[in-house]
mmCIF file of N, CA and C and ligand atoms in Angstrom:
data_model
loop_
_atom_site.group_PDB
_atom_site.id
_atom_site.type_symbol
_atom_site.label_atom_id
_atom_site.label_comp_id
_atom_site.label_asym_id
_atom_site.label_seq_id
_atom_site.Cartn_x
_atom_site.Cartn_y
_atom_site.Cartn_z
ATOM 1 N N MET X 1 -39.016 -4.145 26.505
ATOM 2 C CA MET X 1 -39.044 -4.161 27.972
ATOM 3 C C MET X 1 -40.189 -5.014 28.119
ATOM 4 N N ALA X 2 -40.117 -6.338 29.017
ATOM 5 C CA ALA X 2 -41.147 -6.981 29.349
ATOM 6 C C ALA X 2 -42.134 -6.377 30.312
ATOM 7 N N TYR X 3 -43.444 -6.453 30.105
ATOM 8 C CA TYR X 3 -44.228 -5.928 31.012
ATOM 9 C C TYR X 3 -44.230 -6.472 32.550
ATOM 10 N N ASP X 4 -44.050 -5.648 33.460
ATOM 11 C CA ASP X 4 -43.930 -6.153 35.100
ATOM 12 C C ASP X 4 -45.380 -6.060 35.461
ATOM 13 N N PRO X 5 -45.985 -7.149 35.860
ATOM 14 C CA PRO X 5 -47.003 -7.347 36.266
ATOM 15 C C PRO X 5 -47.190 -6.794 37.887
ATOM 16 N N ASN X 6 -46.184 -6.329 38.256
ATOM 17 C CA ASN X 6 -46.566 -5.821 39.892
ATOM 18 C C ASN X 6 -46.252 -4.222 39.705
ATOM 19 N N ASN X 7 -46.213 -3.588 38.480
ATOM 20 C CA ASN X 7 -46.125 -2.486 38.630
ATOM 21 C C ASN X 7 -47.429 -1.613 39.165
ATOM 22 N N VAL X 8 -47.500 -0.659 39.520
ATOM 23 C CA VAL X 8 -48.184 0.230 40.648
ATOM 24 C C VAL X 8 -49.719 0.436 39.809
ATOM 25 N N PHE X 9 -49.823 0.364 38.385
ATOM 26 C CA PHE X 9 -51.117 0.601 37.802
ATOM 27 C C PHE X 9 -51.851 -0.846 37.719
ATOM 28 N N ALA X 10 -50.824 -2.066 37.486
ATOM 29 C CA ALA X 10 -51.434 -3.501 37.224
ATOM 30 C C ALA X 10 -51.947 -3.576 38.821
ATOM 31 N N ARG X 11 -51.554 -2.836 39.814
ATOM 32 C CA ARG X 11 -51.888 -3.265 40.947
ATOM 33 C C ARG X 11 -53.302 -2.501 41.368
ATOM 34 N N ILE X 12 -53.239 -1.493 40.716
ATOM 35 C CA ILE X 12 -54.610 -0.629 40.659
ATOM 36 C C ILE X 12 -55.655 -1.612 40.255
ATOM 37 N N LEU X 13 -54.940 -1.760 39.087
ATOM 38 C CA LEU X 13 -56.330 -2.450 38.010
ATOM 39 C C LEU X 13 -56.711 -4.103 39.009
ATOM 40 N N ARG X 14 -55.658 -4.468 39.683
ATOM 41 C CA ARG X 14 -56.261 -5.555 40.426
ATOM 42 C C ARG X 14 -57.178 -5.508 41.640
ATOM 43 N N GLY X 15 -57.257 -4.249 41.851
ATOM 44 C CA GLY X 15 -57.768 -3.524 43.145
ATOM 45 C C GLY X 15 -57.026 -3.972 44.412
ATOM 46 N N GLU X 16 -55.388 -3.798 44.332
ATOM 47 C CA GLU X 16 -54.672 -4.158 45.189
ATOM 48 C C GLU X 16 -54.105 -2.788 46.215
ATOM 49 N N ILE X 17 -54.465 -1.745 45.021
ATOM 50 C CA ILE X 17 -54.061 -0.068 45.615
ATOM 51 C C ILE X 17 -55.240 0.344 45.253
ATOM 52 N N PRO X 18 -55.660 1.353 45.970
ATOM 53 C CA PRO X 18 -57.006 2.033 46.199
ATOM 54 C C PRO X 18 -56.624 3.250 44.881
ATOM 55 N N CYS X 19 -57.559 3.787 44.471
ATOM 56 C CA CYS X 19 -57.433 4.968 43.523
ATOM 57 C C CYS X 19 -58.690 5.522 43.391
ATOM 58 N N LYS X 20 -58.755 7.029 43.368
ATOM 59 C CA LYS X 20 -59.868 7.855 43.106
ATOM 60 C C LYS X 20 -60.693 7.643 41.595
ATOM 61 N N LYS X 21 -61.185 6.682 41.290
ATOM 62 C CA LYS X 21 -61.604 6.622 40.035
ATOM 63 C C LYS X 21 -62.353 7.773 39.358
ATOM 64 N N VAL X 22 -62.491 8.023 38.061
ATOM 65 C CA VAL X 22 -63.219 9.279 37.735
ATOM 66 C C VAL X 22 -63.701 8.377 36.430
ATOM 67 N N PHE X 23 -63.605 7.189 35.600
ATOM 68 C CA PHE X 23 -64.375 6.739 34.557
ATOM 69 C C PHE X 23 -63.548 5.312 34.166
ATOM 70 N N GLU X 24 -64.349 4.849 33.908
ATOM 71 C CA GLU X 24 -64.090 3.108 33.350
ATOM 72 C C GLU X 24 -64.935 2.888 32.399
ATOM 73 N N ASN X 25 -64.264 2.215 31.131
ATOM 74 C CA ASN X 25 -65.025 1.237 30.390
ATOM 75 C C ASN X 25 -64.461 -0.160 29.872
ATOM 76 N N ASP X 26 -64.785 -0.620 29.084
ATOM 77 C CA ASP X 26 -64.411 -2.084 28.906
ATOM 78 C C ASP X 26 -63.026 -2.167 28.738
ATOM 79 N N HIS X 27 -62.240 -0.719 28.154
ATOM 80 C CA HIS X 27 -60.770 -1.106 27.886
ATOM 81 C C HIS X 27 -60.074 -0.136 28.552
ATOM 82 N N ALA X 28 -60.472 0.661 29.227
ATOM 83 C CA ALA X 28 -59.439 1.688 30.120
ATOM 84 C C ALA X 28 -60.375 2.206 31.327
ATOM 85 N N VAL X 29 -59.702 2.448 32.391
ATOM 86 C CA VAL X 29 -59.789 3.280 33.540
ATOM 87 C C VAL X 29 -59.024 4.484 33.786
ATOM 88 N N ALA X 30 -59.751 5.268 34.312
ATOM 89 C CA ALA X 30 -59.379 6.938 34.432
ATOM 90 C C ALA X 30 -59.196 7.092 35.659
ATOM 91 N N PHE X 31 -58.211 7.447 36.606
ATOM 92 C CA PHE X 31 -58.237 7.983 37.908
ATOM 93 C C PHE X 31 -57.499 9.259 38.268
ATOM 94 N N ASP X 32 -57.560 9.795 39.246
ATOM 95 C CA ASP X 32 -56.824 11.112 39.934
ATOM 96 C C ASP X 32 -55.345 10.590 39.879
ATOM 97 N N ASP X 33 -54.506 11.296 39.352
ATOM 98 C CA ASP X 33 -53.229 11.193 39.934
ATOM 99 C C ASP X 33 -52.739 11.532 41.569
ATOM 100 N N ILE X 34 -51.985 10.586 41.827
ATOM 101 C CA ILE X 34 -51.762 10.376 43.279
ATOM 102 C C ILE X 34 -50.845 12.036 43.732
ATOM 103 N N ASN X 35 -50.153 12.726 42.812
ATOM 104 C CA ASN X 35 -49.200 13.826 42.849
ATOM 105 C C ASN X 35 -49.706 14.887 41.804
ATOM 106 N N PRO X 36 -50.974 15.590 42.135
ATOM 107 C CA PRO X 36 -51.373 16.365 40.762
ATOM 108 C C PRO X 36 -50.714 17.584 40.598
ATOM 109 N N GLN X 37 -50.302 17.807 39.339
ATOM 110 C CA GLN X 37 -49.393 19.047 38.984
ATOM 111 C C GLN X 37 -50.230 20.112 38.458
ATOM 112 N N THR X 38 -51.786 19.684 38.381
ATOM 113 C CA THR X 38 -52.544 20.865 38.059
ATOM 114 C C THR X 38 -53.783 20.383 38.799
ATOM 115 N N ARG X 39 -54.811 21.721 38.593
ATOM 116 C CA ARG X 39 -55.989 21.370 39.194
ATOM 117 C C ARG X 39 -56.796 20.256 38.949
ATOM 118 N N VAL X 40 -56.971 19.900 37.563
ATOM 119 C CA VAL X 40 -57.194 18.343 37.277
ATOM 120 C C VAL X 40 -56.048 18.098 36.339
ATOM 121 N N HIS X 41 -55.705 16.721 37.037
ATOM 122 C CA HIS X 41 -54.588 15.830 37.133
ATOM 123 C C HIS X 41 -54.901 14.179 36.751
ATOM 124 N N VAL X 42 -55.560 13.768 35.950
ATOM 125 C CA VAL X 42 -56.146 12.399 35.539
ATOM 126 C C VAL X 42 -55.177 11.458 35.025
ATOM 127 N N LEU X 43 -55.303 10.190 35.374
ATOM 128 C CA LEU X 43 -54.388 9.136 34.315
ATOM 129 C C LEU X 43 -55.126 8.242 33.825
ATOM 130 N N VAL X 44 -55.285 8.272 32.518
ATOM 131 C CA VAL X 44 -55.959 7.148 31.655
ATOM 132 C C VAL X 44 -54.894 5.875 31.340
ATOM 133 N N ILE X 45 -55.455 4.852 32.138
ATOM 134 C CA ILE X 45 -54.751 3.589 31.590
ATOM 135 C C ILE X 45 -55.466 2.578 30.524
ATOM 136 N N PRO X 46 -54.856 1.683 29.821
ATOM 137 C CA PRO X 46 -55.784 0.461 29.285
ATOM 138 C C PRO X 46 -55.742 -0.415 30.363
ATOM 139 N N LYS X 47 -56.809 -1.427 30.170
ATOM 140 C CA LYS X 47 -56.772 -2.327 31.002
ATOM 141 C C LYS X 47 -56.196 -3.761 30.558
ATOM 142 N N GLY X 48 -55.607 -3.674 29.441
ATOM 143 C CA GLY X 48 -54.420 -4.709 28.955
ATOM 144 C C GLY X 48 -53.153 -4.145 29.446
ATOM 145 N N ALA X 49 -52.211 -5.261 29.406
ATOM 146 C CA ALA X 49 -51.032 -5.282 30.032
ATOM 147 C C ALA X 49 -49.746 -4.482 28.715
ATOM 148 N N TYR X 50 -49.724 -3.291 28.681
ATOM 149 C CA TYR X 50 -48.635 -2.516 27.930
ATOM 150 C C TYR X 50 -48.054 -1.807 28.657
ATOM 151 N N VAL X 51 -46.762 -1.702 28.207
ATOM 152 C CA VAL X 51 -45.372 -0.751 28.867
ATOM 153 C C VAL X 51 -45.524 0.457 28.668
ATOM 154 N N SER X 52 -45.948 0.899 27.454
ATOM 155 C CA SER X 52 -45.855 2.242 27.434
ATOM 156 C C SER X 52 -46.675 2.685 25.800
ATOM 157 N N SER X 53 -46.660 3.700 25.519
ATOM 158 C CA SER X 53 -47.382 4.225 24.356
ATOM 159 C C SER X 53 -46.858 3.395 23.055
ATOM 160 N N ASP X 54 -45.400 3.125 23.090
ATOM 161 C CA ASP X 54 -44.930 2.663 21.604
ATOM 162 C C ASP X 54 -45.684 1.133 21.688
ATOM 163 N N ASP X 55 -45.505 0.384 22.909
ATOM 164 C CA ASP X 55 -46.475 -0.915 22.986
ATOM 165 C C ASP X 55 -47.506 -0.901 22.634
ATOM 166 N N PHE X 56 -48.435 0.029 23.281
ATOM 167 C CA PHE X 56 -49.944 0.197 22.949
ATOM 168 C C PHE X 56 -49.926 0.414 21.663
ATOM 169 N N ALA X 57 -49.528 0.927 21.186
ATOM 170 C CA ALA X 57 -49.614 1.558 19.634
ATOM 171 C C ALA X 57 -49.648 0.446 18.650
ATOM 172 N N ALA X 58 -48.805 -0.553 18.839
ATOM 173 C CA ALA X 58 -47.861 -1.586 18.085
ATOM 174 C C ALA X 58 -48.845 -2.837 18.270
ATOM 175 N N LYS X 59 -49.281 -2.808 19.424
ATOM 176 C CA LYS X 59 -50.066 -4.238 19.832
ATOM 177 C C LYS X 59 -51.627 -4.060 20.250
ATOM 178 N N ALA X 60 -51.817 -3.053 20.729
ATOM 179 C CA ALA X 60 -53.505 -3.230 20.891
ATOM 180 C C ALA X 60 -54.267 -3.387 19.734
ATOM 181 N N SER X 61 -55.670 -4.084 19.996
ATOM 182 C CA SER X 61 -56.259 -4.335 19.159
ATOM 183 C C SER X 61 -57.313 -2.682 18.652
ATOM 184 N N ASP X 62 -57.899 -3.071 17.478
ATOM 185 C CA ASP X 62 -58.601 -1.733 17.135
ATOM 186 C C ASP X 62 -59.674 -1.192 18.475
ATOM 187 N N ALA X 63 -59.990 -2.327 18.887
ATOM 188 C CA ALA X 63 -61.325 -2.021 20.046
ATOM 189 C C ALA X 63 -60.524 -1.494 21.253
ATOM 190 N N GLU X 64 -59.344 -1.789 21.388
ATOM 191 C CA GLU X 64 -58.620 -1.176 22.816
ATOM 192 C C GLU X 64 -58.257 -0.026 22.335
ATOM 193 N N LEU X 65 -57.969 0.531 21.158
ATOM 194 C CA LEU X 65 -57.293 1.755 20.760
ATOM 195 C C LEU X 65 -58.668 2.809 20.979
ATOM 196 N N ALA X 66 -59.650 2.231 20.537
ATOM 197 C CA ALA X 66 -60.915 3.160 20.304
ATOM 198 C C ALA X 66 -61.422 3.048 21.901
ATOM 199 N N GLY X 67 -61.406 2.106 22.457
ATOM 200 C CA GLY X 67 -61.808 2.262 24.099
ATOM 201 C C GLY X 67 -61.144 3.531 24.706
ATOM 202 N N PHE X 68 -59.831 2.946 24.537
ATOM 203 C CA PHE X 68 -58.739 4.022 25.635
ATOM 204 C C PHE X 68 -59.107 5.472 25.050
ATOM 205 N N PHE X 69 -58.863 5.732 23.493
ATOM 206 C CA PHE X 69 -59.225 7.233 23.227
ATOM 207 C C PHE X 69 -60.676 7.556 23.389
ATOM 208 N N ARG X 70 -61.483 6.906 23.346
ATOM 209 C CA ARG X 70 -63.031 7.370 23.747
ATOM 210 C C ARG X 70 -62.909 7.718 25.512
ATOM 211 N N ALA X 71 -62.041 6.893 26.321
ATOM 212 C CA ALA X 71 -62.044 7.336 27.576
ATOM 213 C C ALA X 71 -61.459 8.464 27.955
ATOM 214 N N VAL X 72 -60.377 8.930 27.140
ATOM 215 C CA VAL X 72 -59.699 10.158 27.234
ATOM 216 C C VAL X 72 -60.626 11.388 27.219
ATOM 217 N N GLY X 73 -61.633 11.130 26.240
ATOM 218 C CA GLY X 73 -62.352 12.155 25.841
ATOM 219 C C GLY X 73 -63.631 12.440 26.947
ATOM 220 N N GLU X 74 -63.712 11.306 27.209
ATOM 221 C CA GLU X 74 -64.849 11.284 28.606
ATOM 222 C C GLU X 74 -64.403 11.726 29.651
ATOM 223 N N VAL X 75 -63.214 11.491 30.250
ATOM 224 C CA VAL X 75 -62.169 12.176 31.005
ATOM 225 C C VAL X 75 -62.334 13.642 30.857
ATOM 226 N N GLY X 76 -62.027 14.353 29.679
ATOM 227 C CA GLY X 76 -62.326 15.903 29.261
ATOM 228 C C GLY X 76 -63.906 16.382 29.896
ATOM 229 N N ARG X 77 -64.585 15.807 29.409
ATOM 230 C CA ARG X 77 -66.059 16.203 29.620
ATOM 231 C C ARG X 77 -66.530 15.796 30.939
ATOM 232 N N LEU X 78 -66.187 14.970 31.736
ATOM 233 C CA LEU X 78 -66.542 14.525 33.160
ATOM 234 C C LEU X 78 -65.960 15.659 34.008
ATOM 235 N N MET X 79 -64.467 16.255 33.706
ATOM 236 C CA MET X 79 -63.816 16.899 34.705
ATOM 237 C C MET X 79 -64.204 18.480 34.405
ATOM 238 N N LYS X 80 -65.048 18.617 33.127
ATOM 239 C CA LYS X 80 -65.623 19.734 32.797
ATOM 240 C C LYS X 80 -64.272 20.543 32.257
ATOM 241 N N VAL X 81 -63.236 20.160 31.762
ATOM 242 C CA VAL X 81 -62.209 20.587 30.931
ATOM 243 C C VAL X 81 -62.654 20.656 29.550
ATOM 244 N N ASP X 82 -63.525 20.159 29.008
ATOM 245 C CA ASP X 82 -63.616 20.193 27.640
ATOM 246 C C ASP X 82 -63.715 21.609 26.918
ATOM 247 N N ALA X 83 -64.397 22.545 27.273
ATOM 248 C CA ALA X 83 -64.370 23.407 27.128
ATOM 249 C C ALA X 83 -63.001 24.219 27.111
ATOM 250 N N SER X 84 -63.065 24.713 28.522
ATOM 251 C CA SER X 84 -61.774 25.624 28.588
ATOM 252 C C SER X 84 -60.687 24.794 28.038
ATOM 253 N N GLY X 85 -60.273 23.583 28.007
ATOM 254 C CA GLY X 85 -59.240 23.232 27.133
ATOM 255 C C GLY X 85 -58.389 22.334 28.342
ATOM 256 N N TYR X 86 -57.555 21.186 27.748
ATOM 257 C CA TYR X 86 -56.506 20.666 28.524
ATOM 258 C C TYR X 86 -55.551 20.217 28.012
ATOM 259 N N ARG X 87 -54.533 19.584 28.424
ATOM 260 C CA ARG X 87 -53.503 18.896 27.756
ATOM 261 C C ARG X 87 -53.104 17.487 27.806
ATOM 262 N N ILE X 88 -53.058 16.695 27.181
ATOM 263 C CA ILE X 88 -52.732 15.381 27.516
ATOM 264 C C ILE X 88 -51.456 14.776 27.054
ATOM 265 N N LEU X 89 -50.583 14.067 27.759
ATOM 266 C CA LEU X 89 -49.333 13.780 27.444
ATOM 267 C C LEU X 89 -49.029 12.215 27.808
ATOM 268 N N ALA X 90 -47.977 11.639 27.237
ATOM 269 C CA ALA X 90 -47.790 10.158 27.500
ATOM 270 C C ALA X 90 -45.895 10.262 27.342
ATOM 271 N N ASN X 91 -45.615 9.807 28.545
ATOM 272 C CA ASN X 91 -44.340 9.377 28.938
ATOM 273 C C ASN X 91 -43.467 8.320 28.402
ATOM 274 N N HIS X 92 -42.988 7.936 27.205
ATOM 275 C CA HIS X 92 -42.543 6.890 26.943
ATOM 276 C C HIS X 92 -40.900 6.594 26.702
ATOM 277 N N GLY X 93 -40.628 5.930 28.116
ATOM 278 C CA GLY X 93 -38.981 5.151 28.036
ATOM 279 C C GLY X 93 -37.981 6.611 28.797
ATOM 280 N N ARG X 94 -36.996 6.202 28.954
ATOM 281 C CA ARG X 94 -36.253 6.817 29.491
ATOM 282 C C ARG X 94 -36.090 8.204 29.261
ATOM 283 N N ASP X 95 -35.786 9.029 28.246
ATOM 284 C CA ASP X 95 -35.536 10.372 27.920
ATOM 285 C C ASP X 95 -36.842 11.157 28.186
ATOM 286 N N ALA X 96 -37.864 10.271 28.623
ATOM 287 C CA ALA X 96 -39.210 11.006 28.883
ATOM 288 C C ALA X 96 -39.094 10.836 30.337
ATOM 289 N N HIS X 97 -38.355 10.130 31.253
ATOM 290 C CA HIS X 97 -38.648 9.973 32.258
ATOM 291 C C HIS X 97 -39.916 9.225 32.722
ATOM 292 N N GLN X 98 -40.281 8.319 31.996
ATOM 293 C CA GLN X 98 -41.559 7.666 32.284
ATOM 294 C C GLN X 98 -41.299 6.439 33.733
ATOM 295 N N GLU X 99 -42.028 6.714 34.862
ATOM 296 C CA GLU X 99 -41.684 6.193 35.893
ATOM 297 C C GLU X 99 -42.582 5.048 36.224
ATOM 298 N N VAL X 100 -43.751 5.088 35.593
ATOM 299 C CA VAL X 100 -44.648 3.413 35.527
ATOM 300 C C VAL X 100 -44.713 3.092 34.416
ATOM 301 N N PRO X 101 -44.044 1.579 34.614
ATOM 302 C CA PRO X 101 -44.110 0.958 33.239
ATOM 303 C C PRO X 101 -45.714 0.332 32.958
ATOM 304 N N HIS X 102 -46.533 1.164 32.718
ATOM 305 C CA HIS X 102 -47.869 0.678 32.086
ATOM 306 C C HIS X 102 -48.397 1.961 31.493
ATOM 307 N N PHE X 103 -48.844 1.801 30.473
ATOM 308 C CA PHE X 103 -49.461 2.563 29.369
ATOM 309 C C PHE X 103 -49.705 3.820 30.001
ATOM 310 N N HIS X 104 -49.919 5.126 30.138
ATOM 311 C CA HIS X 104 -50.883 5.998 30.641
ATOM 312 C C HIS X 104 -50.680 7.390 30.047
ATOM 313 N N ILE X 105 -51.658 7.934 29.932
ATOM 314 C CA ILE X 105 -52.004 9.451 29.272
ATOM 315 C C ILE X 105 -52.243 10.276 30.474
ATOM 316 N N HIS X 106 -51.564 11.269 30.572
ATOM 317 C CA HIS X 106 -51.993 12.287 31.769
ATOM 318 C C HIS X 106 -52.718 13.242 30.891
ATOM 319 N N VAL X 107 -53.963 13.525 31.886
ATOM 320 C CA VAL X 107 -54.903 14.569 31.089
ATOM 321 C C VAL X 107 -54.804 15.922 32.291
ATOM 322 N N PHE X 108 -54.118 17.186 31.680
ATOM 323 C CA PHE X 108 -54.044 18.038 32.791
ATOM 324 C C PHE X 108 -54.879 19.171 32.439
ATOM 325 N N GLY X 109 -55.538 19.655 33.099
ATOM 326 C CA GLY X 109 -56.307 20.920 32.994
ATOM 327 C C GLY X 109 -56.936 21.695 34.262
ATOM 328 N N GLY X 110 -57.632 22.622 34.168
ATOM 329 C CA GLY X 110 -58.536 23.350 35.211
ATOM 330 C C GLY X 110 -57.779 24.538 35.753
ATOM 331 N N GLU X 111 -56.814 25.179 34.576
ATOM 332 C CA GLU X 111 -56.080 26.261 34.756
ATOM 333 C C GLU X 111 -55.407 26.388 33.621
ATOM 334 N N ASN X 112 -55.069 27.574 33.353
ATOM 335 C CA ASN X 112 -54.026 28.189 32.103
ATOM 336 C C ASN X 112 -52.809 27.331 32.419
ATOM 337 N N LEU X 113 -52.645 26.596 31.465
ATOM 338 C CA LEU X 113 -51.206 25.609 31.396
ATOM 339 C C LEU X 113 -50.104 26.141 30.743
ATOM 340 N N GLY X 114 -50.409 27.277 30.394
ATOM 341 C CA GLY X 114 -49.183 28.077 29.704
ATOM 342 C C GLY X 114 -49.122 27.163 28.059
ATOM 343 N N ARG X 115 -47.691 27.875 27.532
ATOM 344 C CA ARG X 115 -47.216 26.993 26.583
ATOM 345 C C ARG X 115 -47.011 25.647 26.678
ATOM 346 N N MET X 116 -46.785 24.618 25.643
ATOM 347 C CA MET X 116 -46.080 23.430 26.007
ATOM 348 C C MET X 116 -44.425 23.533 26.811
ATOM 349 N N ASN X 117 -44.274 23.221 27.384
ATOM 350 C CA ASN X 117 -42.812 22.982 28.062
ATOM 351 C C ASN X 117 -42.005 22.637 26.980
ATOM 352 N N LYS X 118 -40.925 23.410 26.713
ATOM 353 C CA LYS X 118 -39.550 22.622 26.057
ATOM 354 C C LYS X 118 -39.133 21.995 26.636
ATOM 355 N N PRO X 119 -37.977 20.727 26.471
ATOM 356 C CA PRO X 119 -37.166 20.326 27.039
ATOM 357 C C PRO X 119 -36.032 20.788 27.600
ATOM 358 N N PRO X 120 -35.401 20.865 29.070
ATOM 359 C CA PRO X 120 -34.313 21.738 29.590
ATOM 360 C C PRO X 120 -33.222 21.203 28.609
ATOM 361 N N ARG X 121 -32.177 22.097 28.373
ATOM 362 C CA ARG X 121 -31.022 21.745 27.782
ATOM 363 C C ARG X 121 -29.813 21.888 28.667
ATOM 364 N N ASP X 122 -28.878 21.110 28.665
ATOM 365 C CA ASP X 122 -27.789 21.178 29.734
ATOM 366 C C ASP X 122 -26.756 21.783 29.057
HETATM 367 P P1 5GP R 201 -44.875 9.166 34.541
HETATM 368 O O1 5GP R 201 -43.521 9.982 34.702
HETATM 369 O O2 5GP R 201 -44.782 7.580 34.477
HETATM 370 O O3 5GP R 201 -45.348 9.533 33.214
HETATM 371 O O4 5GP R 201 -45.975 9.506 35.703
HETATM 372 C C1 5GP R 201 -46.524 8.504 36.446
HETATM 373 C C2 5GP R 201 -47.556 9.141 37.288
HETATM 374 O O5 5GP R 201 -47.775 8.264 38.064
HETATM 375 C C3 5GP R 201 -47.050 10.450 37.992
HETATM 376 O O6 5GP R 201 -47.708 11.896 37.825
HETATM 377 C C4 5GP R 201 -47.091 9.883 39.699
HETATM 378 O O7 5GP R 201 -47.723 10.829 40.250
HETATM 379 C C5 5GP R 201 -48.370 9.009 39.688
HETATM 380 N N1 5GP R 201 -48.284 7.642 40.541
HETATM 381 C C6 5GP R 201 -47.596 6.996 40.825
HETATM 382 N N2 5GP R 201 -48.149 6.244 41.765
HETATM 383 C C7 5GP R 201 -49.314 6.174 41.676
HETATM 384 C C8 5GP R 201 -50.143 5.771 42.812
HETATM 385 O O8 5GP R 201 -49.968 4.953 43.370
HETATM 386 N N3 5GP R 201 -51.545 6.175 42.297
HETATM 387 C C9 5GP R 201 -51.965 7.189 41.553
HETATM 388 N N4 5GP R 201 -53.040 7.354 41.238
HETATM 389 N N5 5GP R 201 -50.673 7.890 40.765
HETATM 390 C C10 5GP R 201 -49.452 7.388 41.108
#
């Protein structure tokens, strides 16, 4: 899938849409999810134009990969969920119901998250 430069996270990166920023480094930005599913729900996105986790894993430089995952760790510490625990999740593509076509990791925490959800079976 080609990268859509008008997706909502690209617009956040360009400052066209506001966000509640939690952390930023050379390669990533983290901000609160607009529709939080848990007490802590932060999205970490790379500054580069990557559609999904698959695209990012295949094409990002070592510096981008490192900077991105360092940012995920920083978010856990800044949100004070590193000791209590948190869950990270990335949706890739249709079966995972990825809504925004710019790679992002969700950081969920601040409460007991229960066991990992199993996919619904029809
Ligand atoms: P996905 O299903 O693609 O993994 O998740 C997309 C996430 O982006 C959702 O949790 C949704 O609430 C969040 N989101 C969508 N639009 C915006 C926005 O404009 N600002 C922020 N902060 N989050 C958004």
